[in-house]
Every structure is written in structure tokens, then in C-alpha cells.
mmCIF file of C-alpha atoms and ligand atoms in Angstrom:
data_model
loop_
_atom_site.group_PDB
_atom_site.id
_atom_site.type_symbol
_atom_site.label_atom_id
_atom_site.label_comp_id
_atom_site.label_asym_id
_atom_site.label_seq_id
_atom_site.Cartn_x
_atom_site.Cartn_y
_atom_site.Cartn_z
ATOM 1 C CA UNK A 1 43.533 16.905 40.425
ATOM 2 C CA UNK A 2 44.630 15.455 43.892
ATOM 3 C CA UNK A 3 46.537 12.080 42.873
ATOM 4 C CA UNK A 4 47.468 10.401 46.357
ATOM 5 C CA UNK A 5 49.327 7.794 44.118
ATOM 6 C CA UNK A 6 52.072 10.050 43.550
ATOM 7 C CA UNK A 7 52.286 11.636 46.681
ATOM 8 C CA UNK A 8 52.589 8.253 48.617
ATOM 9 C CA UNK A 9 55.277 7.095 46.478
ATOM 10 C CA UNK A 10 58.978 5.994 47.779
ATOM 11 C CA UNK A 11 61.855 8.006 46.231
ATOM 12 C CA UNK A 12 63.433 5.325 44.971
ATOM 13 C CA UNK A 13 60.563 3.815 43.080
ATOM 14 C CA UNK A 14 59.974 7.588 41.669
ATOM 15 C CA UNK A 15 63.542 7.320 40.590
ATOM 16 C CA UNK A 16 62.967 3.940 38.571
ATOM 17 C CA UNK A 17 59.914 5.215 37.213
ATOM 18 C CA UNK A 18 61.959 8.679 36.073
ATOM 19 C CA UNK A 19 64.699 6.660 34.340
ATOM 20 C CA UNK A 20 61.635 4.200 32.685
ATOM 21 C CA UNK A 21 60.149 7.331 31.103
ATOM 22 C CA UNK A 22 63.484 8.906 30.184
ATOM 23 C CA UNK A 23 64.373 6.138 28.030
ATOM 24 C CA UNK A 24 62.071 5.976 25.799
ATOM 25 C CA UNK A 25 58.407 6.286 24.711
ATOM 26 C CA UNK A 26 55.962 3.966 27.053
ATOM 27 C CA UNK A 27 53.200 2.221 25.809
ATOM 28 C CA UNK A 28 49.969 4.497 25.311
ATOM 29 C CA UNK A 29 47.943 0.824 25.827
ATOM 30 C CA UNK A 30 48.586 -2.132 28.526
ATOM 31 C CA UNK A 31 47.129 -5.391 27.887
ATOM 32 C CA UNK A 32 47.266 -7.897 30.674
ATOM 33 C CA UNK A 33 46.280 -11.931 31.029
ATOM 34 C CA UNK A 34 46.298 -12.362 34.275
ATOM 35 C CA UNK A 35 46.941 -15.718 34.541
ATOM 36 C CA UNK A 36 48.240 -18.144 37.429
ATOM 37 C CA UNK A 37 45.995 -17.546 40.354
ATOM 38 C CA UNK A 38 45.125 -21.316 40.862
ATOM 39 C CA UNK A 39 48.536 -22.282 40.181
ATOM 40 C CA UNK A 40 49.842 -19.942 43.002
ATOM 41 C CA UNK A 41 46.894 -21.469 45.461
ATOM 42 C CA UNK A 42 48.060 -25.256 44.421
ATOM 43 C CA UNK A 43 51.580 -23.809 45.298
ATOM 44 C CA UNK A 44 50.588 -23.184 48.750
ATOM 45 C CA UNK A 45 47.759 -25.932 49.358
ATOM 46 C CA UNK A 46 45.224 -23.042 49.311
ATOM 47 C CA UNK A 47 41.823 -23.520 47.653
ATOM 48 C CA UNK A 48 41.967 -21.543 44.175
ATOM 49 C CA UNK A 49 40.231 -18.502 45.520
ATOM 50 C CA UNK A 50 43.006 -17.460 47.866
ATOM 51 C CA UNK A 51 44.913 -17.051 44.276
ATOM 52 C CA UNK A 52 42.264 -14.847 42.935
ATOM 53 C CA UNK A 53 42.092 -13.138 46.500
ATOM 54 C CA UNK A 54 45.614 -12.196 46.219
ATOM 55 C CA UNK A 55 45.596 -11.572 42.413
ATOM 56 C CA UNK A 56 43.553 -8.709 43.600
ATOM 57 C CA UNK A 57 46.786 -7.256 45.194
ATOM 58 C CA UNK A 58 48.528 -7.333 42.121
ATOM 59 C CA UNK A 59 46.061 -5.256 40.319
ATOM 60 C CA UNK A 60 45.991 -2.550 42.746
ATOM 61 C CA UNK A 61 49.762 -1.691 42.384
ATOM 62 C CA UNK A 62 49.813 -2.440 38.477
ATOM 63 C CA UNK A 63 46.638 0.107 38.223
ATOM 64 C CA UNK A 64 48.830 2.698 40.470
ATOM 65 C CA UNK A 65 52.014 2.153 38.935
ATOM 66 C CA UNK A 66 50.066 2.873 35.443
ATOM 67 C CA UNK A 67 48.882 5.482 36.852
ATOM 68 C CA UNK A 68 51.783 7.272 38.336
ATOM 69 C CA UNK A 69 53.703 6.890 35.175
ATOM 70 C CA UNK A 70 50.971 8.541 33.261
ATOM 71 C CA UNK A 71 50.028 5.119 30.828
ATOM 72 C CA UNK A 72 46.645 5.972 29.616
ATOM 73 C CA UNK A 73 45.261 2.869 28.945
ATOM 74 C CA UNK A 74 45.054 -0.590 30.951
ATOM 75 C CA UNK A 75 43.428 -3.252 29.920
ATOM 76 C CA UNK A 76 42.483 -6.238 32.656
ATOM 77 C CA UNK A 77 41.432 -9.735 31.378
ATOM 78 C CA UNK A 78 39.326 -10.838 34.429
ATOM 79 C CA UNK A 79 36.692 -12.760 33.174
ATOM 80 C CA UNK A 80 36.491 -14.481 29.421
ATOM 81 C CA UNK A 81 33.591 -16.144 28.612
ATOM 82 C CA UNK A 82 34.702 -19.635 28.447
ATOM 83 C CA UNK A 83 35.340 -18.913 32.548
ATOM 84 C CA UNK A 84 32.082 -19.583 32.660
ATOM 85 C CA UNK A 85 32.379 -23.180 32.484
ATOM 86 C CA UNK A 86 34.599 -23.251 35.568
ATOM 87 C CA UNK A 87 33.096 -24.854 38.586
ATOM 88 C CA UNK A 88 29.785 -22.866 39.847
ATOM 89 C CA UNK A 89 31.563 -22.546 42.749
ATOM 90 C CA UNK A 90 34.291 -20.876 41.733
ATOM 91 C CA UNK A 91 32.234 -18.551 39.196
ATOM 92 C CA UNK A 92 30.824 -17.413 42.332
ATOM 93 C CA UNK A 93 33.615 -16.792 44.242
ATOM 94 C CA UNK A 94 35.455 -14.917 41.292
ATOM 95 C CA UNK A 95 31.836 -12.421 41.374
ATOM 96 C CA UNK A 96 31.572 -11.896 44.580
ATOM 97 C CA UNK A 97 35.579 -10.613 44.664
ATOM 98 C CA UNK A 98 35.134 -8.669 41.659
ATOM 99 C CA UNK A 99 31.617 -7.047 43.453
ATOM 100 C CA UNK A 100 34.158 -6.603 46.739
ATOM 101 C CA UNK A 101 36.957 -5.024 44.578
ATOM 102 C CA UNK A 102 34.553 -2.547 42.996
ATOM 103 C CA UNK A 103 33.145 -1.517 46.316
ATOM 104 C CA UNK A 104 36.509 -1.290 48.143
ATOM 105 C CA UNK A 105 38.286 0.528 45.075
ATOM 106 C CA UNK A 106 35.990 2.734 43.960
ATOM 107 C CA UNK A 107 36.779 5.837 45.965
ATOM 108 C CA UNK A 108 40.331 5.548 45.663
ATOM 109 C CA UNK A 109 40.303 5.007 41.950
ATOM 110 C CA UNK A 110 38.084 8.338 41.333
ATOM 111 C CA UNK A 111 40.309 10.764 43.997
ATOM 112 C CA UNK A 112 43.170 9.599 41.777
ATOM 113 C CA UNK A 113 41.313 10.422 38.348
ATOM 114 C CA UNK A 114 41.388 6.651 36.962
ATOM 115 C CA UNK A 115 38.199 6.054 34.885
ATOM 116 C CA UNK A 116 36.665 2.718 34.500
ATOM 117 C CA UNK A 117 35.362 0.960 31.825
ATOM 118 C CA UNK A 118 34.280 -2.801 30.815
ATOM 119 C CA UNK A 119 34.047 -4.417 28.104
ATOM 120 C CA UNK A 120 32.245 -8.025 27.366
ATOM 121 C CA UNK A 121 29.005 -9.769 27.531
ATOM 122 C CA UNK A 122 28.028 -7.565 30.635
ATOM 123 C CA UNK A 123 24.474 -8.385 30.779
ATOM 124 C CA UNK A 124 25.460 -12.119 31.860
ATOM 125 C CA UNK A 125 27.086 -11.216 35.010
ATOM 126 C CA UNK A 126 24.913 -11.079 37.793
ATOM 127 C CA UNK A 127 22.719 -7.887 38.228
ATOM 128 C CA UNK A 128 24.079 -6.992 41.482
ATOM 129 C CA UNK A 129 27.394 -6.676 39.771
ATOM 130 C CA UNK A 130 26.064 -5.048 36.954
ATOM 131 C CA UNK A 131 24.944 -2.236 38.826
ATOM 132 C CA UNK A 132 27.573 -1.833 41.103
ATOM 133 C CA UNK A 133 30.045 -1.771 37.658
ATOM 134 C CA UNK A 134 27.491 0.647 35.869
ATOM 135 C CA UNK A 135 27.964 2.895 38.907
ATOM 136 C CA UNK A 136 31.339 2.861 39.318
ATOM 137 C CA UNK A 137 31.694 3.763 35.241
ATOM 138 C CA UNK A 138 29.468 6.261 35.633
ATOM 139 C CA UNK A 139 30.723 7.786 38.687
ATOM 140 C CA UNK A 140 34.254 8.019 37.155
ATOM 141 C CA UNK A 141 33.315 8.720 33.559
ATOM 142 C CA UNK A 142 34.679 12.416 33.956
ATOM 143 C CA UNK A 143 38.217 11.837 34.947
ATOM 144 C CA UNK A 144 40.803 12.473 32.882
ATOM 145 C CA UNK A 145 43.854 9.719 34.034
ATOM 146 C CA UNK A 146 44.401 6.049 33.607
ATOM 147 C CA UNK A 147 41.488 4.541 31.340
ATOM 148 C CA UNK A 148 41.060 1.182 33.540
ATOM 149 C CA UNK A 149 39.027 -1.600 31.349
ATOM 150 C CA UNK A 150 38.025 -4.492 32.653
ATOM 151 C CA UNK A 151 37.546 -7.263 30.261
ATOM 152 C CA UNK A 152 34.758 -9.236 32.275
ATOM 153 C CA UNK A 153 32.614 -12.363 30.184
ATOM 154 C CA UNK A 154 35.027 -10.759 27.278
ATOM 155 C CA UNK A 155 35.670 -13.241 24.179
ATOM 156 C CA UNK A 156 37.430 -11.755 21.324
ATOM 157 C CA UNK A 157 35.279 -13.716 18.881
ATOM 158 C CA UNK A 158 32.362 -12.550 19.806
ATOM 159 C CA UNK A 159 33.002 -9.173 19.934
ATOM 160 C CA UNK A 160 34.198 -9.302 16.645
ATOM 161 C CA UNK A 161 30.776 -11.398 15.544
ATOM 162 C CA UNK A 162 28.934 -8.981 17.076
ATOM 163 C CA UNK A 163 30.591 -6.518 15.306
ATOM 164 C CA UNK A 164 29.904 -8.124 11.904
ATOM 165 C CA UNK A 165 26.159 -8.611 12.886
ATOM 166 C CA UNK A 166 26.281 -4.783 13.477
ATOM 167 C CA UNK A 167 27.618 -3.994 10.242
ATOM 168 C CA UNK A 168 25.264 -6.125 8.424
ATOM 169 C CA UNK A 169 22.173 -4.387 10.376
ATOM 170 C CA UNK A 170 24.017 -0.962 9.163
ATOM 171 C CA UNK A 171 24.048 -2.077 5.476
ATOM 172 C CA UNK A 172 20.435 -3.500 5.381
ATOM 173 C CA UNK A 173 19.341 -0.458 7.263
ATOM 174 C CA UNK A 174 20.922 1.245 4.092
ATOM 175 C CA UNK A 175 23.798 3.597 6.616
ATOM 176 C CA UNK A 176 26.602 2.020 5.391
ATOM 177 C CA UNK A 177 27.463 0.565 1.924
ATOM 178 C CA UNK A 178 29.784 -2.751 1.887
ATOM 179 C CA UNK A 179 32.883 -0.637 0.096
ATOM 180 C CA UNK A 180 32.700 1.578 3.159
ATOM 181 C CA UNK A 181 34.262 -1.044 5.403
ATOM 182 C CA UNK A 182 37.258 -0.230 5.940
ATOM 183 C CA UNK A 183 39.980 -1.728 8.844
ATOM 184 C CA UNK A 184 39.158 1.336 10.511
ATOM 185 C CA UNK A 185 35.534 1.182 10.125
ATOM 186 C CA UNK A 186 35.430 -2.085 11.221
ATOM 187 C CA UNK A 187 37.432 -1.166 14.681
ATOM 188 C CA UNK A 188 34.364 1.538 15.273
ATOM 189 C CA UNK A 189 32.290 -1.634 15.853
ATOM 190 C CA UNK A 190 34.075 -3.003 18.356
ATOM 191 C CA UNK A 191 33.785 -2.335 22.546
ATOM 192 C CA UNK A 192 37.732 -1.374 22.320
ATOM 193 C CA UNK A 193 36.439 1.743 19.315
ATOM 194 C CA UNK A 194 37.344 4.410 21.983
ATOM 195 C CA UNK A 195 40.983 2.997 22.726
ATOM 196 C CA UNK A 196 44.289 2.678 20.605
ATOM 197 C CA UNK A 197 45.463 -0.734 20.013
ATOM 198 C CA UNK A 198 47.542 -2.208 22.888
ATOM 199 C CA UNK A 199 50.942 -1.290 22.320
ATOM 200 C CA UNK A 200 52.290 -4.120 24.945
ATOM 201 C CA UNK A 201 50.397 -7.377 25.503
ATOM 202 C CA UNK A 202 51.305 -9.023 28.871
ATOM 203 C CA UNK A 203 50.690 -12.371 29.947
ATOM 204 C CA UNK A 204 51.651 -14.280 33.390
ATOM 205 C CA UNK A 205 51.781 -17.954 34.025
ATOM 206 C CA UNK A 206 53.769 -18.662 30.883
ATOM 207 C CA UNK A 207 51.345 -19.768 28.613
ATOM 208 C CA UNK A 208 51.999 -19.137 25.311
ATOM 209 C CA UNK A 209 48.313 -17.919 23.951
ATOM 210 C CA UNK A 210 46.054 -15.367 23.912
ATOM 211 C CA UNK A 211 43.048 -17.009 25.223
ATOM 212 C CA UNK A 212 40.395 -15.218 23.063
ATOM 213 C CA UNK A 213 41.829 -11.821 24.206
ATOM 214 C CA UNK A 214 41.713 -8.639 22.196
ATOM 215 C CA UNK A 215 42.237 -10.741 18.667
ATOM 216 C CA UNK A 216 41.700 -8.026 16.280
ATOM 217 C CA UNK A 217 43.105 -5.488 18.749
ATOM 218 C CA UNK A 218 46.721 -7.497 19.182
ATOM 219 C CA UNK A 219 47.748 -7.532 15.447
ATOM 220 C CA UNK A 220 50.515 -5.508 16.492
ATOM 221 C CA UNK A 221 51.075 -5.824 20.129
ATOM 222 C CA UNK A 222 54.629 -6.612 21.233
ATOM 223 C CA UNK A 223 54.039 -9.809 23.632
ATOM 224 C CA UNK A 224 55.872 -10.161 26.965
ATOM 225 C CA UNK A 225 54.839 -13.581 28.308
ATOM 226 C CA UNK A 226 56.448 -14.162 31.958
ATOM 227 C CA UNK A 227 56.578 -17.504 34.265
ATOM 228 C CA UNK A 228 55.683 -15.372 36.835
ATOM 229 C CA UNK A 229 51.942 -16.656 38.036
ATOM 230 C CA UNK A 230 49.772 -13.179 38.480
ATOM 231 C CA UNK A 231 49.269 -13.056 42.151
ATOM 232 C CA UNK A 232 53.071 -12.344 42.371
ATOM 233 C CA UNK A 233 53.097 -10.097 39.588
ATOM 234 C CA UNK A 234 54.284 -6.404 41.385
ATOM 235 C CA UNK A 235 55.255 -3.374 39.734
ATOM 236 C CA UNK A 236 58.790 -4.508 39.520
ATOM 237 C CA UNK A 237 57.927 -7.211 36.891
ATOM 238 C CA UNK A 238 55.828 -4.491 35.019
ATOM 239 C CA UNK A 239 58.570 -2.276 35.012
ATOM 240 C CA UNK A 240 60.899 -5.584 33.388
ATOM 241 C CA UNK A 241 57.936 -6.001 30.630
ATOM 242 C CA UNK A 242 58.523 -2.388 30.153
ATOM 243 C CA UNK A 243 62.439 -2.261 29.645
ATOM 244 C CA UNK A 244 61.933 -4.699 27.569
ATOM 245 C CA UNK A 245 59.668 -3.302 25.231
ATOM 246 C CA UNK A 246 61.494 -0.458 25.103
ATOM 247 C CA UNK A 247 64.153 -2.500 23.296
ATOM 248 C CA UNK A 248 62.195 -3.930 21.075
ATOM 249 C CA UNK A 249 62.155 -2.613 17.206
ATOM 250 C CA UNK A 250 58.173 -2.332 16.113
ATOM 251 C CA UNK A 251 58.403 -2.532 12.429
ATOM 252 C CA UNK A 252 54.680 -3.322 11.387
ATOM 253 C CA UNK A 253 55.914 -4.947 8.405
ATOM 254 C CA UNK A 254 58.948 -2.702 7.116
ATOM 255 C CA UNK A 255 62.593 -3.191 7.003
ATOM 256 C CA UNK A 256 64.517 -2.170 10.489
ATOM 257 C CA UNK A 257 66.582 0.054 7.951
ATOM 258 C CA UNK A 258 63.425 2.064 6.594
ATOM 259 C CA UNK A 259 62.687 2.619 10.495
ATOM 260 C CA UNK A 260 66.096 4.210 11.023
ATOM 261 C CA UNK A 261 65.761 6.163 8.096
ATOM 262 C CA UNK A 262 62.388 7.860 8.811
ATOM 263 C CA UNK A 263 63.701 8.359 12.355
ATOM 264 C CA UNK A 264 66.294 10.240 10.981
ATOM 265 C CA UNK A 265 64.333 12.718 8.517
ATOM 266 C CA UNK A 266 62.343 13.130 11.299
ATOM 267 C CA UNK A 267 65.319 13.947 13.360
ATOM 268 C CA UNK A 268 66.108 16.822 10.603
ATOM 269 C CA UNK A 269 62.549 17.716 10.212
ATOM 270 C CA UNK A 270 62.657 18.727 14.235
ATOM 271 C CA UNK A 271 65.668 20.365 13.652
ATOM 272 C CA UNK A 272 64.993 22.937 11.237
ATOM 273 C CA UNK A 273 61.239 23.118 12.894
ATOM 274 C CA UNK A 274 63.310 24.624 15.775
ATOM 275 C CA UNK A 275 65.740 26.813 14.019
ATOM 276 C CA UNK A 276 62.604 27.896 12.162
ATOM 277 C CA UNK A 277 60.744 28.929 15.163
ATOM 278 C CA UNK A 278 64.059 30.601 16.819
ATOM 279 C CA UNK A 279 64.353 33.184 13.708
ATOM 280 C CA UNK A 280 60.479 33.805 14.097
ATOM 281 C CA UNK A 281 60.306 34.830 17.509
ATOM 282 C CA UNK A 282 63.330 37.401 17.025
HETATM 283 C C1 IPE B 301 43.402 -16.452 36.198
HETATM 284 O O1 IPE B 301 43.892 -17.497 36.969
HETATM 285 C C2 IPE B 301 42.084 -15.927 36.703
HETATM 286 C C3 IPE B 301 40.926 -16.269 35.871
HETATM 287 C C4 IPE B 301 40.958 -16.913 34.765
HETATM 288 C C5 IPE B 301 39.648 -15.829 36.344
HETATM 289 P P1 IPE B 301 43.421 -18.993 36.780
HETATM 290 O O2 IPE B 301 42.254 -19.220 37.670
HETATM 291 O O3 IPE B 301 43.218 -19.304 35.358
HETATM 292 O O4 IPE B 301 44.674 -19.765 37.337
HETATM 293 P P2 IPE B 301 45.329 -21.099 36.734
HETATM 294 O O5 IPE B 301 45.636 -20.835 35.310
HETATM 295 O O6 IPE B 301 44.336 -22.194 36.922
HETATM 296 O O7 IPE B 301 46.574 -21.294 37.559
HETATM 297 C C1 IPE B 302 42.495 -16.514 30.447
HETATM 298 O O1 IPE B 302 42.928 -17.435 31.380
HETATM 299 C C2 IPE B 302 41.368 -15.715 31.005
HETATM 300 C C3 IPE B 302 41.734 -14.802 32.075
HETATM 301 C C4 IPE B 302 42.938 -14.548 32.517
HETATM 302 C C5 IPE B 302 40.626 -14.112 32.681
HETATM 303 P P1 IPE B 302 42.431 -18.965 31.362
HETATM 304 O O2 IPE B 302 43.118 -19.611 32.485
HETATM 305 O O3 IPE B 302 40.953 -19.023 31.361
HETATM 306 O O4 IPE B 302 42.977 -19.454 29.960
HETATM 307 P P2 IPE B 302 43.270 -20.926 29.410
HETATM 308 O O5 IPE B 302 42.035 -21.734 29.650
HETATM 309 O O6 IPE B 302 44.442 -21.447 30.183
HETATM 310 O O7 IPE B 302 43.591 -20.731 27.975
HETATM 311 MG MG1 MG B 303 44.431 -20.022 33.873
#
């Protein structure tokens, strides 16, 4: 599959990238807040939409740089639903960049196998972004590289809500019987069934919340909140999130000592695997 990404990169970010995956295992799943974009316009006496203009910048070398170092899943919050209580002005202006950013991106997002996918109230946004979104998900639904989701009129509690109402439609309709509902089970209801968990949840601006994000989804995520404000959020700053999840210990509720012990029987486990398999092909 041609991937221009990777052919376009400098040396010396494919060296920082190279020692990034050598040291450890990346996250499979990328959660992002992008948060700040007014703050950096105020900065700068700009009107709030030259923020969201240049957060779009960010997310074009976050998307390649998960791309190039093979993440498969990125998650975008663009759009919750309270956002839809902003000014009508500025509802408008964030649409009508989104509608821009699917038009302008599309093509370059498909040659380098990234597929799209959204997940929210979707039928609220406007119907000329609809269908420019449904075709752009539809025309990369094949490819095989960086799962891109944009979260777009996306609340966590009411995907979750919907989810129960779901459930209870299953169990009247006889399909599914209340002892069935499992934690698993339950994910399968949700728009995030077809992705892991995100392993790293990223927000910018420093606020310390999740904003209705991916509730049931971040049970587990390690959180990397930064001051940074989103529009000058590069791949530098992604690669700092990502040293430092790579130090962190995820325990999901056992001791750090149990961790380093099933490391190590694993360790032993590989070992003999391979001394195993290097008496059987004698
Ligand atoms: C994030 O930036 C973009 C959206 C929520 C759409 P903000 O617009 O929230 O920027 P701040 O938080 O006001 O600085
Ligand atoms: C969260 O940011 C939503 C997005 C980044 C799209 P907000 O700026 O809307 O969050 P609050 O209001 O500060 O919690
Ligand atoms: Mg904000």
C-alpha cells in the first residue's frame, strides 16, 4: 500500500519514532481532548475560530505521526454534544471547518490507508456534513491502517443510554435474557464495539476532566493531561505523552509485584517455546 507518510518523513524524526517503538509496547488506542483552541485565539487577540483553524494543523501531523508509527486506533473529540450550546456562530464555524477538513483530507487520508469512522449523534449535524462524512467512511472503509474516529455531537452518557435502551428492546424482543449481560456484552452496544479500549487518554489545555468522553471506554486508560492548548500540540508533545506512558505500570487492580511475576513466567514460557521449536525443526 503506497504510504506517502513514511516516505516524506525526516531521518531524524524516523529515528525518534524507531527508539519510541523499541522501548516498549505503544498504545493499540489514542484518545485525544482536544482542548484549548479559544484559549490559543484569546492568546493572540484572534477571534476563537482562528484556534479551531489552526487546531486543524495539529490533527494532521498527530493523524500522520499515528500513522507512521503503526498505532491502530485514534480517537478525536471534535464535537460533544453540550458544544452545541456554544454561540450559533461559532457552531457554524466549527461545521463548516470540519466539512473543509473532510474535503481537503480525504484523498490523502485514503492513499495512506487511514480509515475513518465517527461516532455520536450524527444525524444532528447538518446534512451537508453528513454526507460528505458518510462518503468519506465509506470511501475508506477498506483500508487496512490507522482507524481515525471522530467523536462529532459524541456524549458518553448517551451513548451509554442508548445502549441500555438497546438492551432493553433486545430483552423485550426476547434475544437476550437479563443474565446474559455481561461487561462485555454491554461494550457490543456501544459505537466504540469495534475498537479496544483506549490504552492512553490525552487531554490539552490542562483541564483536569473528561468532559463526557469515552466514560465506559476510559476505565482503564492511563491519562496524560498537558498545559499545552491543542493548536500547539505537534508530534513532539505526542511523542512526550508516549514516553511517558511507556513508564507507567498498568496494574488494573493487582499488586506491581504480581505484574513482575507474570512477566517473568512469561519470560520462561517464551523461552522454552523457543528451545522447543529449535529441537523441532532439526
Ligand atoms: C476545543 O477548544 C474545541 C472544541 C470544543 C470544539 P475550545 O473551543 O473548547 O477552546 P477553549 O477551551 O475555549 O480554550
Ligand atoms: C471538550 O471540550 C469537548 C471537545 C474537546 C470537543 P470543552 O471545551 O467543550 O469542555 P469543557 O466545557 O471545558 O468541559
Ligand atoms: Mg474548551
Amino acid at each position: 500500500m503506497n504510504n506517502q507518510w513514511i516516505d516524506s518523513q525526516s531521518p531524524e524524526d524516523k529515528q525518534l519514532q524507531a527508539s519510541l517503538l523499541e522501548a516498549g509496547t505503544l498504545p493499540r488506542h489514542i484518545a485525544i481532548i482536544m482542548d484549548g483552541n479559544g484559549r490559543w485565539a484569546m492568546d493572540r487577540n484572534l477571534p476563537r475560530a482562528a484556534g479551531h483553524q489552526q487546531g486543524i494543523e495539529s490533527v494532521r501531523d498527530i493523524v500522520k505521526a499515528c500513522s507512521q508509527l503503526n498505532i491502530g486506533f485514534l480517537t478525536v473529540y471534535a464535537f460533544s454534544m453540550e458544544n452545541w450550546k456554544r454561540p450559533r456562530m461559532e457552531v457554524q464555524i466549527l461545521m463548516s471547518l470540519l466539512k473543509t477538513y473532510l474535503l481537503q483530507e480525504i484523498d490523502e487520508l485514503d492513499a495512506n490507508n487511514v480509515r475513518l469512522h465517527a461516532i455520536g449523534k450524527l444525524n444532528a449535524l447538518p446534512k451537508n456534513v453528513q454526507n460528505i462524512l458518510n462518503e468519506a467512511i465509506e470511501r475508506t472503509s477498506k483500508n487496512t491502517g490507522l482507524t481515525l474516529t471522530l467523536a462529532l455531537s459524541y456524549s458518553g452518557r448517551w451513548d451509554i443510554v442508548r445502549a441500555v435502551q438497546m438492551i432493553a428492546l433486545d430483552i423485550r424482543r426476547g434475544t437476550l435474557s437479563p443474565e446474559d449481560i455481561t461487561d462485555e456484552q454491554f461494550s457490543k452496544y456501544l459505537l466504540t464495539e469495534s475498537m479496544p479500549d483506549p490504552d492512553l487518554m490525552i487531554r490539552t489545555s490542562g483541564e483536569m476532566r473528561l468532559s463526557n468522553f469515552l466514560l465506559w471506554e476510559s476505565a482503564y486508560s492511563e491519562m496524560y493531561i498537558t498545559k499545552q492548548l491543542w493548536p500547539d500540540f505537534r508530534r513532539e508533545d505526542l511523542y512526550c505523552a508516549l514516553k511517558d506512558f511507556l513508564n507507567r505500570e498498568r496494574r488494573f487492580g493487582k499488586t506491581g509485584q504480581q505484574l513482575r511475576e507474570s512477566d517473568e513466567k512469561e519470560n520462561q514460557q517464551g523461552s522454552l517455546r523457543r528451545i522447543i521449536s529449535s529441537f523441532s525443526s532439526r
